[in-house]
PDB file of C-alpha atoms in Angstrom:
ATOM      1  CA  MET A   1      -0.111  -0.154  -0.073  1.00  0.00           C
ATOM      2  CA  LYS A   2       2.015   3.211  -1.403  1.00  0.00           C
ATOM      3  CA  PHE A   3       1.585   6.407   0.103  1.00  0.00           C
ATOM      4  CA  ILE A   4       2.176  10.077  -1.541  1.00  0.00           C
ATOM      5  CA  PRO A   5       4.615  12.095   0.363  1.00  0.00           C
ATOM      6  CA  ILE A   6       2.820  15.688   1.192  1.00  0.00           C
ATOM      7  CA  TYR A   7       5.828  18.276   1.047  1.00  0.00           C
ATOM      8  CA  LYS A   8       4.314  21.083   3.058  1.00  0.00           C
ATOM      9  CA  HIS A   9       6.153  22.639   5.405  1.00  0.00           C
ATOM     10  CA  SER A  10       4.627  21.503   8.629  1.00  0.00           C
ATOM     11  CA  VAL A  11       5.136  21.154  12.462  1.00  0.00           C
ATOM     12  CA  PHE A  12       3.837  18.437  14.933  1.00  0.00           C
ATOM     13  CA  ILE A  13       3.319  19.391  18.599  1.00  0.00           C
ATOM     14  CA  VAL A  14       3.088  15.943  20.597  1.00  0.00           C
ATOM     15  CA  SER A  15       2.316  14.944  24.027  1.00  0.00           C
ATOM     16  CA  THR A  16       0.197  12.637  26.383  1.00  0.00           C
ATOM     17  CA  GLY A  17      -2.345  15.667  26.261  1.00  0.00           C
ATOM     18  CA  ARG A  18      -2.639  17.791  29.178  1.00  0.00           C
ATOM     19  CA  THR A  19       0.712  19.806  28.050  1.00  0.00           C
ATOM     20  CA  GLY A  20      -0.971  22.974  26.762  1.00  0.00           C
ATOM     21  CA  THR A  21      -1.123  22.027  23.525  1.00  0.00           C
ATOM     22  CA  LYS A  22      -4.712  23.871  22.670  1.00  0.00           C
ATOM     23  CA  PHE A  23      -3.292  26.887  24.200  1.00  0.00           C
ATOM     24  CA  ILE A  24      -0.062  26.662  22.072  1.00  0.00           C
ATOM     25  CA  GLY A  25      -2.385  25.979  18.818  1.00  0.00           C
ATOM     26  CA  LYS A  26      -4.170  28.748  19.878  1.00  0.00           C
ATOM     27  CA  VAL A  27      -1.662  31.389  19.834  1.00  0.00           C
ATOM     28  CA  LEU A  28       0.760  30.194  17.332  1.00  0.00           C
ATOM     29  CA  PRO A  29      -0.814  32.146  14.373  1.00  0.00           C
ATOM     30  CA  SER A  30      -1.094  35.517  16.377  1.00  0.00           C
ATOM     31  CA  MET A  31       2.790  35.068  16.359  1.00  0.00           C
ATOM     32  CA  ILE A  32       3.857  33.392  12.970  1.00  0.00           C
ATOM     33  CA  ASP A  33       3.289  34.702   9.671  1.00  0.00           C
ATOM     34  CA  ASP A  34       1.400  32.951   7.379  1.00  0.00           C
ATOM     35  CA  CYS A  35       0.399  30.203   9.820  1.00  0.00           C
ATOM     36  CA  TYR A  36      -2.385  28.010  10.269  1.00  0.00           C
ATOM     37  CA  SER A  37      -2.530  26.099  13.100  1.00  0.00           C
ATOM     38  CA  THR A  38      -5.060  23.453  14.340  1.00  0.00           C
ATOM     39  CA  HIS A  39      -5.481  21.484  17.244  1.00  0.00           C
ATOM     40  CA  GLU A  40      -6.568  17.377  16.853  1.00  0.00           C
ATOM     41  CA  PRO A  41      -8.415  18.151  13.636  1.00  0.00           C
ATOM     42  CA  ALA A  42     -10.926  15.259  12.622  1.00  0.00           C
ATOM     43  CA  GLY A  43     -11.089  14.034  16.326  1.00  0.00           C
ATOM     44  CA  VAL A  44     -14.039  13.693  18.355  1.00  0.00           C
ATOM     45  CA  PHE A  45     -14.082  16.034  21.200  1.00  0.00           C
ATOM     46  CA  VAL A  46     -17.400  14.640  23.047  1.00  0.00           C
ATOM     47  CA  THR A  47     -17.230  17.516  25.471  1.00  0.00           C
ATOM     48  CA  ASP A  48     -16.996  19.984  22.387  1.00  0.00           C
ATOM     49  CA  ARG A  49     -20.246  19.758  20.680  1.00  0.00           C
ATOM     50  CA  ASN A  50     -19.779  22.768  18.023  1.00  0.00           C
ATOM     51  CA  LYS A  51     -16.248  21.380  16.896  1.00  0.00           C
ATOM     52  CA  TRP A  52     -17.786  18.048  16.572  1.00  0.00           C
ATOM     53  CA  LYS A  53     -20.592  19.538  14.482  1.00  0.00           C
ATOM     54  CA  LYS A  54     -18.139  21.899  12.620  1.00  0.00           C
ATOM     55  CA  ASP A  55     -15.693  18.426  11.983  1.00  0.00           C
ATOM     56  CA  ILE A  56     -19.217  16.428  10.495  1.00  0.00           C
ATOM     57  CA  LYS A  57     -19.963  19.109   8.170  1.00  0.00           C
ATOM     58  CA  LYS A  58     -16.207  19.158   7.203  1.00  0.00           C
ATOM     59  CA  TYR A  59     -15.284  15.608   7.024  1.00  0.00           C
ATOM     60  CA  GLY A  60     -18.623  13.802   6.846  1.00  0.00           C
ATOM     61  CA  PHE A  61     -21.204  12.489   9.148  1.00  0.00           C
ATOM     62  CA  LEU A  62     -19.417   8.789   8.337  1.00  0.00           C
ATOM     63  CA  ARG A  63     -15.795   9.694   9.070  1.00  0.00           C
ATOM     64  CA  MET A  64     -16.580  11.358  12.361  1.00  0.00           C
ATOM     65  CA  THR A  65     -18.893   8.901  13.864  1.00  0.00           C
ATOM     66  CA  ILE A  66     -18.348   5.285  13.030  1.00  0.00           C
ATOM     67  CA  GLY A  67     -15.363   5.844  11.170  1.00  0.00           C
ATOM     68  CA  GLN A  68     -13.647   7.124  14.685  1.00  0.00           C
ATOM     69  CA  LEU A  69     -13.695   3.440  15.644  1.00  0.00           C
ATOM     70  CA  THR A  70     -11.360   2.417  12.721  1.00  0.00           C
ATOM     71  CA  PRO A  71      -7.685   3.055  12.526  1.00  0.00           C
ATOM     72  CA  LYS A  72      -8.523   4.504   8.690  1.00  0.00           C
ATOM     73  CA  TYR A  73     -10.170   7.212   9.651  1.00  0.00           C
ATOM     74  CA  SER A  74      -9.111   7.905  13.392  1.00  0.00           C
ATOM     75  CA  MET A  75      -5.617   9.132  13.906  1.00  0.00           C
ATOM     76  CA  TYR A  76      -6.075   8.214  17.659  1.00  0.00           C
ATOM     77  CA  LYS A  77      -7.448   4.581  16.679  1.00  0.00           C
ATOM     78  CA  LEU A  78      -4.340   4.420  14.687  1.00  0.00           C
ATOM     79  CA  SER A  79      -1.828   5.039  16.934  1.00  0.00           C
ATOM     80  CA  SER A  80      -3.206   2.609  19.170  1.00  0.00           C
ATOM     81  CA  ASP A  81      -3.490  -0.153  16.601  1.00  0.00           C
ATOM     82  CA  ARG A  82      -0.096   0.457  15.127  1.00  0.00           C
ATOM     83  CA  ARG A  83       1.743   0.711  18.560  1.00  0.00           C
ATOM     84  CA  ALA A  84      -0.714  -2.895  19.039  1.00  0.00           C
ATOM     85  CA  GLY A  85       0.537  -4.237  15.962  1.00  0.00           C
ATOM     86  CA  ARG A  86      -2.523  -4.657  14.265  1.00  0.00           C
ATOM     87  CA  VAL A  87      -1.676  -1.996  11.761  1.00  0.00           C
ATOM     88  CA  SER A  88       0.938  -2.397   9.426  1.00  0.00           C
ATOM     89  CA  ASP A  89       3.537   0.696   9.092  1.00  0.00           C
ATOM     90  CA  ASP A  90       2.604   0.740   4.960  1.00  0.00           C
ATOM     91  CA  LYS A  91      -0.727   0.987   6.147  1.00  0.00           C
ATOM     92  CA  ALA A  92      -0.372   3.411   8.635  1.00  0.00           C
ATOM     93  CA  LEU A  93       1.551   5.460   6.211  1.00  0.00           C
ATOM     94  CA  LYS A  94      -1.734   5.544   3.702  1.00  0.00           C
ATOM     95  CA  TYR A  95      -3.925   6.255   6.496  1.00  0.00           C
ATOM     96  CA  ILE A  96      -1.636   8.849   7.450  1.00  0.00           C
ATOM     97  CA  GLU A  97      -1.639  10.592   3.950  1.00  0.00           C
ATOM     98  CA  GLN A  98      -5.496  10.060   3.229  1.00  0.00           C
ATOM     99  CA  MET A  99      -6.106  11.750   6.630  1.00  0.00           C
ATOM    100  CA  ARG A 100      -4.256  14.682   6.568  1.00  0.00           C
ATOM    101  CA  LYS A 101      -4.616  15.242   2.858  1.00  0.00           C
ATOM    102  CA  LEU A 102      -8.223  15.771   3.776  1.00  0.00           C
ATOM    103  CA  VAL A 103      -7.558  18.390   6.457  1.00  0.00           C
ATOM    104  CA  LEU A 104      -4.887  20.366   4.257  1.00  0.00           C
ATOM    105  CA  LYS A 105      -7.393  20.227   1.162  1.00  0.00           C
ATOM    106  CA  ASP A 106      -8.136  23.982   1.793  1.00  0.00           C
ATOM    107  CA  ILE A 107      -5.340  25.404   3.509  1.00  0.00           C
ATOM    108  CA  ILE A 108      -3.761  28.054   2.540  1.00  0.00           C
ATOM    109  CA  PRO A 109      -0.923  29.222   4.488  1.00  0.00           C
ATOM    110  CA  GLU A 110       2.504  27.861   3.999  1.00  0.00           C
ATOM    111  CA  LEU A 111       3.272  26.917   7.415  1.00  0.00           C
ATOM    112  CA  TYR A 112       0.979  24.160   8.636  1.00  0.00           C
ATOM    113  CA  VAL A 113       1.387  23.400  12.652  1.00  0.00           C
ATOM    114  CA  GLU A 114      -0.947  20.885  14.258  1.00  0.00           C
ATOM    115  CA  SER A 115      -1.318  20.031  18.028  1.00  0.00           C
ATOM    116  CA  ASN A 116      -2.006  16.536  18.503  1.00  0.00           C
ATOM    117  CA  ASN A 117      -1.844  13.675  21.374  1.00  0.00           C
ATOM    118  CA  HIS A 118      -3.310  11.642  19.057  1.00  0.00           C
ATOM    119  CA  LEU A 119      -0.274  11.342  16.939  1.00  0.00           C
ATOM    120  CA  HIS A 120       1.841   9.603  19.768  1.00  0.00           C
ATOM    121  CA  GLY A 121       2.054   6.138  17.819  1.00  0.00           C
ATOM    122  CA  VAL A 122       2.878   7.331  14.488  1.00  0.00           C
ATOM    123  CA  VAL A 123       5.397  10.004  15.797  1.00  0.00           C
ATOM    124  CA  ASP A 124       8.186   8.020  14.007  1.00  0.00           C
ATOM    125  CA  LEU A 125       6.304   7.979  10.757  1.00  0.00           C
ATOM    126  CA  LEU A 126       5.318  11.442  10.406  1.00  0.00           C
ATOM    127  CA  GLU A 127       8.295  12.746   8.797  1.00  0.00           C
ATOM    128  CA  LYS A 128       8.149   9.735   5.663  1.00  0.00           C
ATOM    129  CA  VAL A 129       4.697  11.297   4.965  1.00  0.00           C
ATOM    130  CA  PHE A 130       5.702  14.885   5.483  1.00  0.00           C
ATOM    131  CA  PRO A 131       9.445  15.143   4.318  1.00  0.00           C
ATOM    132  CA  ASN A 132       9.453  18.885   5.196  1.00  0.00           C
ATOM    133  CA  SER A 133       8.574  18.535   8.801  1.00  0.00           C
ATOM    134  CA  LYS A 134       9.797  19.083  12.480  1.00  0.00           C
ATOM    135  CA  VAL A 135       8.299  17.487  15.703  1.00  0.00           C
ATOM    136  CA  VAL A 136       8.055  18.669  18.921  1.00  0.00           C
ATOM    137  CA  PHE A 137       7.125  16.714  21.978  1.00  0.00           C
ATOM    138  CA  VAL A 138       6.121  18.254  25.144  1.00  0.00           C
ATOM    139  CA  ILE A 139       6.525  16.557  28.285  1.00  0.00           C
ATOM    140  CA  ARG A 140       4.785  17.207  31.778  1.00  0.00           C
ATOM    141  CA  ASP A 141       5.802  16.393  35.389  1.00  0.00           C
ATOM    142  CA  PRO A 142       3.176  13.503  35.616  1.00  0.00           C
ATOM    143  CA  ARG A 143       2.418  14.501  38.972  1.00  0.00           C
ATOM    144  CA  THR A 144       0.356  17.709  37.943  1.00  0.00           C
ATOM    145  CA  TRP A 145      -0.362  15.647  34.772  1.00  0.00           C
ATOM    146  CA  ILE A 146      -2.038  12.680  36.335  1.00  0.00           C
ATOM    147  CA  ARG A 147      -4.178  15.492  38.379  1.00  0.00           C
ATOM    148  CA  SER A 148      -5.378  17.007  35.507  1.00  0.00           C
ATOM    149  CA  VAL A 149      -6.166  14.170  33.690  1.00  0.00           C
ATOM    150  CA  MET A 150      -8.570  12.930  35.821  1.00  0.00           C
ATOM    151  CA  SER A 151     -10.062  16.028  36.744  1.00  0.00           C
ATOM    152  CA  THR A 152     -11.096  17.070  32.715  1.00  0.00           C
ATOM    153  CA  LYS A 153     -14.169  15.993  31.000  1.00  0.00           C
ATOM    154  CA  ALA A 154     -12.382  16.443  28.365  1.00  0.00           C
ATOM    155  CA  SER A 155     -10.459  12.926  28.536  1.00  0.00           C
ATOM    156  CA  LEU A 156     -12.306   9.958  28.324  1.00  0.00           C
ATOM    157  CA  LEU A 157      -9.067   7.726  28.842  1.00  0.00           C
ATOM    158  CA  TYR A 158     -10.054   4.680  30.610  1.00  0.00           C
ATOM    159  CA  GLY A 159     -13.254   6.174  31.881  1.00  0.00           C
ATOM    160  CA  LYS A 160     -16.602   4.640  31.898  1.00  0.00           C
ATOM    161  CA  ILE A 161     -17.093   4.944  27.822  1.00  0.00           C
ATOM    162  CA  ASP A 162     -14.069   4.073  26.962  1.00  0.00           C
ATOM    163  CA  PHE A 163     -14.615  -0.103  26.418  1.00  0.00           C
ATOM    164  CA  PRO A 164     -11.782  -2.526  26.394  1.00  0.00           C
ATOM    165  CA  PHE A 165     -13.345  -4.172  23.764  1.00  0.00           C
ATOM    166  CA  LEU A 166     -13.256  -1.409  21.078  1.00  0.00           C
ATOM    167  CA  ASN A 167      -9.356  -1.091  21.861  1.00  0.00           C
ATOM    168  CA  ILE A 168      -9.328   2.408  21.080  1.00  0.00           C
ATOM    169  CA  SER A 169      -6.738   3.394  24.084  1.00  0.00           C
ATOM    170  CA  MET A 170      -3.345   1.762  24.586  1.00  0.00           C
ATOM    171  CA  LYS A 171      -3.775  -0.658  27.334  1.00  0.00           C
ATOM    172  CA  ALA A 172      -1.011  -3.058  28.738  1.00  0.00           C
ATOM    173  CA  THR A 173      -3.010  -6.154  27.099  1.00  0.00           C
ATOM    174  CA  ASP A 174      -1.940  -4.674  23.808  1.00  0.00           C
ATOM    175  CA  PHE A 175       1.732  -5.743  24.297  1.00  0.00           C
ATOM    176  CA  LYS A 176       2.441  -9.698  25.396  1.00  0.00           C
ATOM    177  CA  ASP A 177       6.242  -8.646  27.175  1.00  0.00           C
ATOM    178  CA  ASP A 178       4.498  -5.864  29.054  1.00  0.00           C
ATOM    179  CA  PRO A 179       4.672  -6.916  32.693  1.00  0.00           C
ATOM    180  CA  TYR A 180       1.310  -5.286  33.561  1.00  0.00           C
ATOM    181  CA  ALA A 181      -0.776  -6.965  30.889  1.00  0.00           C
ATOM    182  CA  GLU A 182      -1.839  -9.753  33.371  1.00  0.00           C
ATOM    183  CA  LYS A 183      -2.413  -7.417  36.623  1.00  0.00           C
ATOM    184  CA  TRP A 184      -3.984  -4.470  34.126  1.00  0.00           C
ATOM    185  CA  LYS A 185      -8.033  -5.656  34.671  1.00  0.00           C
ATOM    186  CA  ASN A 186      -6.943  -5.235  38.596  1.00  0.00           C
ATOM    187  CA  MET A 187      -5.277  -1.684  38.089  1.00  0.00           C
ATOM    188  CA  SER A 188      -6.952   1.375  39.271  1.00  0.00           C
ATOM    189  CA  LYS A 189      -7.207   4.061  36.889  1.00  0.00           C
ATOM    190  CA  PHE A 190      -4.220   6.119  38.706  1.00  0.00           C
ATOM    191  CA  GLU A 191      -2.328   3.346  38.285  1.00  0.00           C
ATOM    192  CA  LYS A 192      -3.222   2.923  34.686  1.00  0.00           C
ATOM    193  CA  LEU A 193      -2.713   6.233  33.989  1.00  0.00           C
ATOM    194  CA  CYS A 194       0.754   6.246  35.178  1.00  0.00           C
ATOM    195  CA  TRP A 195       1.252   3.478  32.908  1.00  0.00           C
ATOM    196  CA  TYR A 196      -0.086   5.230  30.433  1.00  0.00           C
ATOM    197  CA  TYR A 197       2.196   8.306  30.606  1.00  0.00           C
ATOM    198  CA  ASN A 198       5.169   5.718  30.714  1.00  0.00           C
ATOM    199  CA  LYS A 199       4.421   3.856  27.757  1.00  0.00           C
ATOM    200  CA  LEU A 200       3.664   6.750  25.546  1.00  0.00           C
ATOM    201  CA  ASN A 201       6.514   8.840  26.535  1.00  0.00           C
ATOM    202  CA  SER A 202       8.824   6.320  26.598  1.00  0.00           C
ATOM    203  CA  PHE A 203       7.901   4.948  23.080  1.00  0.00           C
ATOM    204  CA  VAL A 204       8.121   8.767  21.548  1.00  0.00           C
ATOM    205  CA  LEU A 205      11.654   9.342  23.120  1.00  0.00           C
ATOM    206  CA  GLU A 206      12.856   6.002  22.172  1.00  0.00           C
ATOM    207  CA  LYS A 207      11.587   6.380  18.354  1.00  0.00           C
ATOM    208  CA  MET A 208      12.942  10.256  17.917  1.00  0.00           C
ATOM    209  CA  SER A 209      15.525  11.331  20.326  1.00  0.00           C
ATOM    210  CA  ASP A 210      17.970  10.916  17.371  1.00  0.00           C
ATOM    211  CA  LYS A 211      16.191  12.846  14.549  1.00  0.00           C
ATOM    212  CA  PRO A 212      17.319  16.403  13.948  1.00  0.00           C
ATOM    213  CA  ASN A 213      13.616  17.229  13.543  1.00  0.00           C
ATOM    214  CA  PHE A 214      13.026  16.798  17.132  1.00  0.00           C
ATOM    215  CA  LYS A 215      12.890  18.427  19.862  1.00  0.00           C
ATOM    216  CA  VAL A 216      11.281  17.863  23.297  1.00  0.00           C
ATOM    217  CA  TYR A 217      10.386  20.822  25.767  1.00  0.00           C
ATOM    218  CA  ARG A 218       9.079  20.711  29.060  1.00  0.00           C
ATOM    219  CA  TYR A 219       5.644  21.901  29.877  1.00  0.00           C
ATOM    220  CA  GLU A 220       6.544  23.749  32.773  1.00  0.00           C
ATOM    221  CA  ASP A 221       9.537  25.639  30.583  1.00  0.00           C
ATOM    222  CA  ILE A 222       7.561  26.751  28.162  1.00  0.00           C
ATOM    223  CA  LEU A 223       4.319  27.799  29.826  1.00  0.00           C
ATOM    224  CA  ILE A 224       4.551  27.665  33.711  1.00  0.00           C
ATOM    225  CA  TYR A 225       7.921  29.090  35.386  1.00  0.00           C
ATOM    226  CA  GLN A 226       8.754  32.618  35.209  1.00  0.00           C
ATOM    227  CA  ASP A 227      11.922  31.987  32.947  1.00  0.00           C
ATOM    228  CA  ARG A 228       8.894  30.822  30.043  1.00  0.00           C
ATOM    229  CA  GLU A 229       9.784  33.210  27.794  1.00  0.00           C
ATOM    230  CA  LYS A 230      13.353  31.992  26.795  1.00  0.00           C
ATOM    231  CA  TYR A 231      12.191  28.817  26.205  1.00  0.00           C
ATOM    232  CA  PHE A 232       9.234  30.111  24.524  1.00  0.00           C
ATOM    233  CA  LYS A 233      11.730  31.602  22.109  1.00  0.00           C
ATOM    234  CA  ASP A 234      13.281  28.583  21.543  1.00  0.00           C
ATOM    235  CA  PHE A 235      10.909  27.369  20.507  1.00  0.00           C
ATOM    236  CA  LEU A 236       9.713  29.580  18.144  1.00  0.00           C
ATOM    237  CA  ASP A 237      13.203  29.431  16.476  1.00  0.00           C
ATOM    238  CA  PHE A 238      12.543  25.880  16.103  1.00  0.00           C
ATOM    239  CA  ILE A 239       9.650  25.125  14.288  1.00  0.00           C
ATOM    240  CA  THR A 240      10.186  28.596  11.896  1.00  0.00           C
ATOM    241  CA  ASN A 241      13.882  27.387  10.423  1.00  0.00           C
ATOM    242  CA  PHE A 242      13.909  24.346   8.202  1.00  0.00           C
ATOM    243  CA  GLU A 243      16.692  22.785   7.125  1.00  0.00           C
ATOM    244  CA  ASP A 244      16.298  23.141   3.098  1.00  0.00           C
ATOM    245  CA  GLY A 245      16.260  27.066   3.841  1.00  0.00           C
ATOM    246  CA  PHE A 246      12.317  27.443   4.534  1.00  0.00           C
ATOM    247  CA  SER A 247      11.401  30.031   7.448  1.00  0.00           C
ATOM    248  CA  LYS A 248       8.766  32.268   8.546  1.00  0.00           C
ATOM    249  CA  ASN A 249       9.195  35.708  10.490  1.00  0.00           C
ATOM    250  CA  TYR A 250       7.430  35.734  13.525  1.00  0.00           C
ATOM    251  CA  GLU A 251       6.781  38.083  16.625  1.00  0.00           C
ATOM    252  CA  PHE A 252       6.881  36.867  20.046  1.00  0.00           C
ATOM    253  CA  LYS A 253       4.368  38.313  22.229  1.00  0.00           C
ATOM    254  CA  PRO A 254       4.983  37.344  25.815  1.00  0.00           C
ATOM    255  CA  GLN A 255       1.690  38.757  27.001  1.00  0.00           C
ATOM    256  CA  LEU A 256      -0.333  36.150  24.923  1.00  0.00           C
ATOM    257  CA  LEU A 257       1.478  33.368  27.308  1.00  0.00           C
ATOM    258  CA  ASN A 258      -0.933  34.576  29.990  1.00  0.00           C
ATOM    259  CA  ARG A 259      -3.864  33.397  28.483  1.00  0.00           C
ATOM    260  CA  LYS A 260      -5.743  29.959  29.739  1.00  0.00           C
ATOM    261  CA  VAL A 261      -7.086  27.274  27.120  1.00  0.00           C
ATOM    262  CA  ASN A 262      -8.681  24.077  28.265  1.00  0.00           C
ATOM    263  CA  SER A 263      -7.596  24.709  31.640  1.00  0.00           C
ATOM    264  CA  SER A 264      -9.404  22.247  34.822  1.00  0.00           C
ATOM    265  CA  SER A 265      -7.823  23.831  37.272  1.00  0.00           C
ATOM    266  CA  LYS A 266     -10.584  24.839  39.526  1.00  0.00           C
ATOM    267  CA  ASN A 267     -12.578  21.233  39.983  1.00  0.00           C
ATOM    268  CA  TYR A 268      -9.675  19.117  40.855  1.00  0.00           C
ATOM    269  CA  VAL A 269     -11.072  15.751  41.963  1.00  0.00           C
ATOM    270  CA  ILE A 270      -7.265  14.611  43.243  1.00  0.00           C
ATOM    271  CA  PRO A 271      -5.161  16.885  45.850  1.00  0.00           C
ATOM    272  CA  HIS A 272      -2.125  17.969  44.843  1.00  0.00           C
ATOM    273  CA  TRP A 273       0.695  15.477  45.147  1.00  0.00           C
ATOM    274  CA  ARG A 274       1.847  16.750  48.779  1.00  0.00           C
ATOM    275  CA  ASP A 275      -1.344  15.408  50.074  1.00  0.00           C
ATOM    276  CA  TRP A 276      -1.271  12.258  48.386  1.00  0.00           C
ATOM    277  CA  LYS A 277      -0.788   9.098  50.403  1.00  0.00           C
ATOM    278  CA  ASN A 278       2.302   7.211  50.135  1.00  0.00           C
ATOM    279  CA  LYS A 279       0.786   4.513  48.142  1.00  0.00           C
ATOM    280  CA  GLU A 280      -0.530   6.514  45.621  1.00  0.00           C
ATOM    281  CA  ALA A 281       3.441   8.010  45.246  1.00  0.00           C
ATOM    282  CA  VAL A 282       4.844   4.546  45.369  1.00  0.00           C
ATOM    283  CA  ILE A 283       2.668   3.685  42.331  1.00  0.00           C
ATOM    284  CA  MET A 284       3.818   6.518  40.624  1.00  0.00           C
ATOM    285  CA  GLU A 285       7.173   6.142  41.356  1.00  0.00           C
ATOM    286  CA  LYS A 286       7.191   2.222  40.470  1.00  0.00           C
ATOM    287  CA  HIS A 287       5.785   3.757  36.815  1.00  0.00           C
ATOM    288  CA  CYS A 288       7.442   7.244  36.300  1.00  0.00           C
ATOM    289  CA  SER A 289      10.560   6.958  38.091  1.00  0.00           C
ATOM    290  CA  LYS A 290      12.878   6.900  34.858  1.00  0.00           C
ATOM    291  CA  LEU A 291      11.035   9.687  32.988  1.00  0.00           C
ATOM    292  CA  MET A 292      11.213  11.686  36.576  1.00  0.00           C
ATOM    293  CA  LYS A 293      14.224  11.509  36.884  1.00  0.00           C
ATOM    294  CA  LYS A 294      15.387  12.061  32.824  1.00  0.00           C
ATOM    295  CA  PHE A 295      13.615  14.987  33.459  1.00  0.00           C
ATOM    296  CA  ASN A 296      14.214  16.173  36.959  1.00  0.00           C
ATOM    297  CA  TYR A 297      10.991  16.128  38.298  1.00  0.00           C
ATOM    298  CA  GLY A 298      10.081  14.453  42.012  1.00  0.00           C
ATOM    299  CA  GLN A 299      13.739  16.051  43.314  1.00  0.00           C
ATOM    300  CA  GLU A 300      11.451  17.649  46.338  1.00  0.00           C
ATOM    301  CA  SER A 301      12.910  15.797  49.454  1.00  0.00           C
ATOM    302  CA  GLU A 302       9.284  15.792  50.806  1.00  0.00           C
ATOM    303  CA  TRP A 303       8.663  13.290  47.750  1.00  0.00           C
ATOM    304  CA  SER A 304      11.328  11.002  48.232  1.00  0.00           C
ATOM    305  CA  GLU A 305       9.974  10.800  52.034  1.00  0.00           C
ATOM    306  CA  LYS A 306       6.447   9.802  50.925  1.00  0.00           C
ATOM    307  CA  VAL A 307       8.237   7.095  48.456  1.00  0.00           C
ATOM    308  CA  GLU A 308      10.668   5.721  51.298  1.00  0.00           C
ATOM    309  CA  LYS A 309       7.556   5.431  53.843  1.00  0.00           C
ATOM    310  CA  GLY A 310       5.140   3.905  51.384  1.00  0.00           C
ATOM    311  CA  TYR A 311       3.924   0.580  50.699  1.00  0.00           C
ATOM    312  CA  LYS A 312       5.962  -1.962  49.236  1.00  0.00           C
ATOM    313  CA  PHE A 313       4.919  -3.464  46.035  1.00  0.00           C
ATOM    314  CA  GLU A 314       6.336  -6.254  44.172  1.00  0.00           C
ATOM    315  CA  ILE A 315       8.096  -4.965  41.124  1.00  0.00           C
ATOM    316  CA  ALA A 316       6.907  -6.531  38.142  1.00  0.00           C
TER     317      ALA A 316
END
C-alpha cells in the first residue's frame, strides 16, 4: 500500500495531552507569519459539540461517527492499533496521508502546525509522509499531569465509555511482553494512567531522540516557570526554520502566554501530590521514576520521603 508524500512545511506538536497543546495551537497564528494552526483535526471531542458539528460538516458524518472506531479515519485509533501491531507501517503511512490530505485540502498558509496528542503512536512515521516537517514533544511532570487528566471531562482515557473491547485506548494487554498485562484488569485508573504516561512518553523518546527534526520541551519551561519566555522563543526559532532553507518570521508576544485554554484547575478531583497517600506516590514512582529522573521531576525531599515510607509492591 503506497503513499504519496506531502511536501508542505509542517510542524507537529505531540504529547500525552494536558500539556498546553490546545493553548499553543491557539496563540501561534498570532505570532508566526502565514501560519495555519489546528488542534486535533478530525478528532472527536465529545465535550466540544461545536467542534464536532464543524468536523462532521467538513469531513462527513460517517467519518466522524462510526469511522472514529477505525484506524483509517481516526488518528487516535491508528496510533493505538499501530503500537499494538494491529496495523502495519505500510497501512499506517497510507492512512496518515489520506487523513491529512483531507485536512490540508483548503489550507492556504505556507506553514501548517498541528497540536495533537493522537499522533503519539505514529510519530516516527510523520517525517516519511511529511518530508518537510518538524516534531516537538512536550512532556509534563506526571504528578500534575495525572491530576489534570483525572479532573477534566475532555479526557475519556480509561473512563466509563472507553470500552476495552473497542481497542481505542492503549492498554498493557496490547503488548505481550508488558509486565502489567496480566495485572491490567485489577489496576486502578490512577495506576493505569501512570502506566500510560510511561508507555507513551518512552515510545516517543525512544523513536525520535536521535532525529534532527525533533525537539523536547518541558511543559513547565515553556508555559509555567518565570523564564518561560526564553524557552518559548527557542521553541519558535525551532519551528520556523527548516533544513531546506524555508523559514517564517515571527513576533514573540509574551502577553499571550498569560491566557489559559482548556484548564481544569478549578475542579480537581484529586489533591496536590503533597497531600497524596504514600501508596499513590509509590505507584507513580514504580511506573514513572525513570522519566521523572531524566526530566528532573520528583527531586523534592518531601516526595522522596513519601516514596521511601510508602507501601512495598512487588516489582513487575
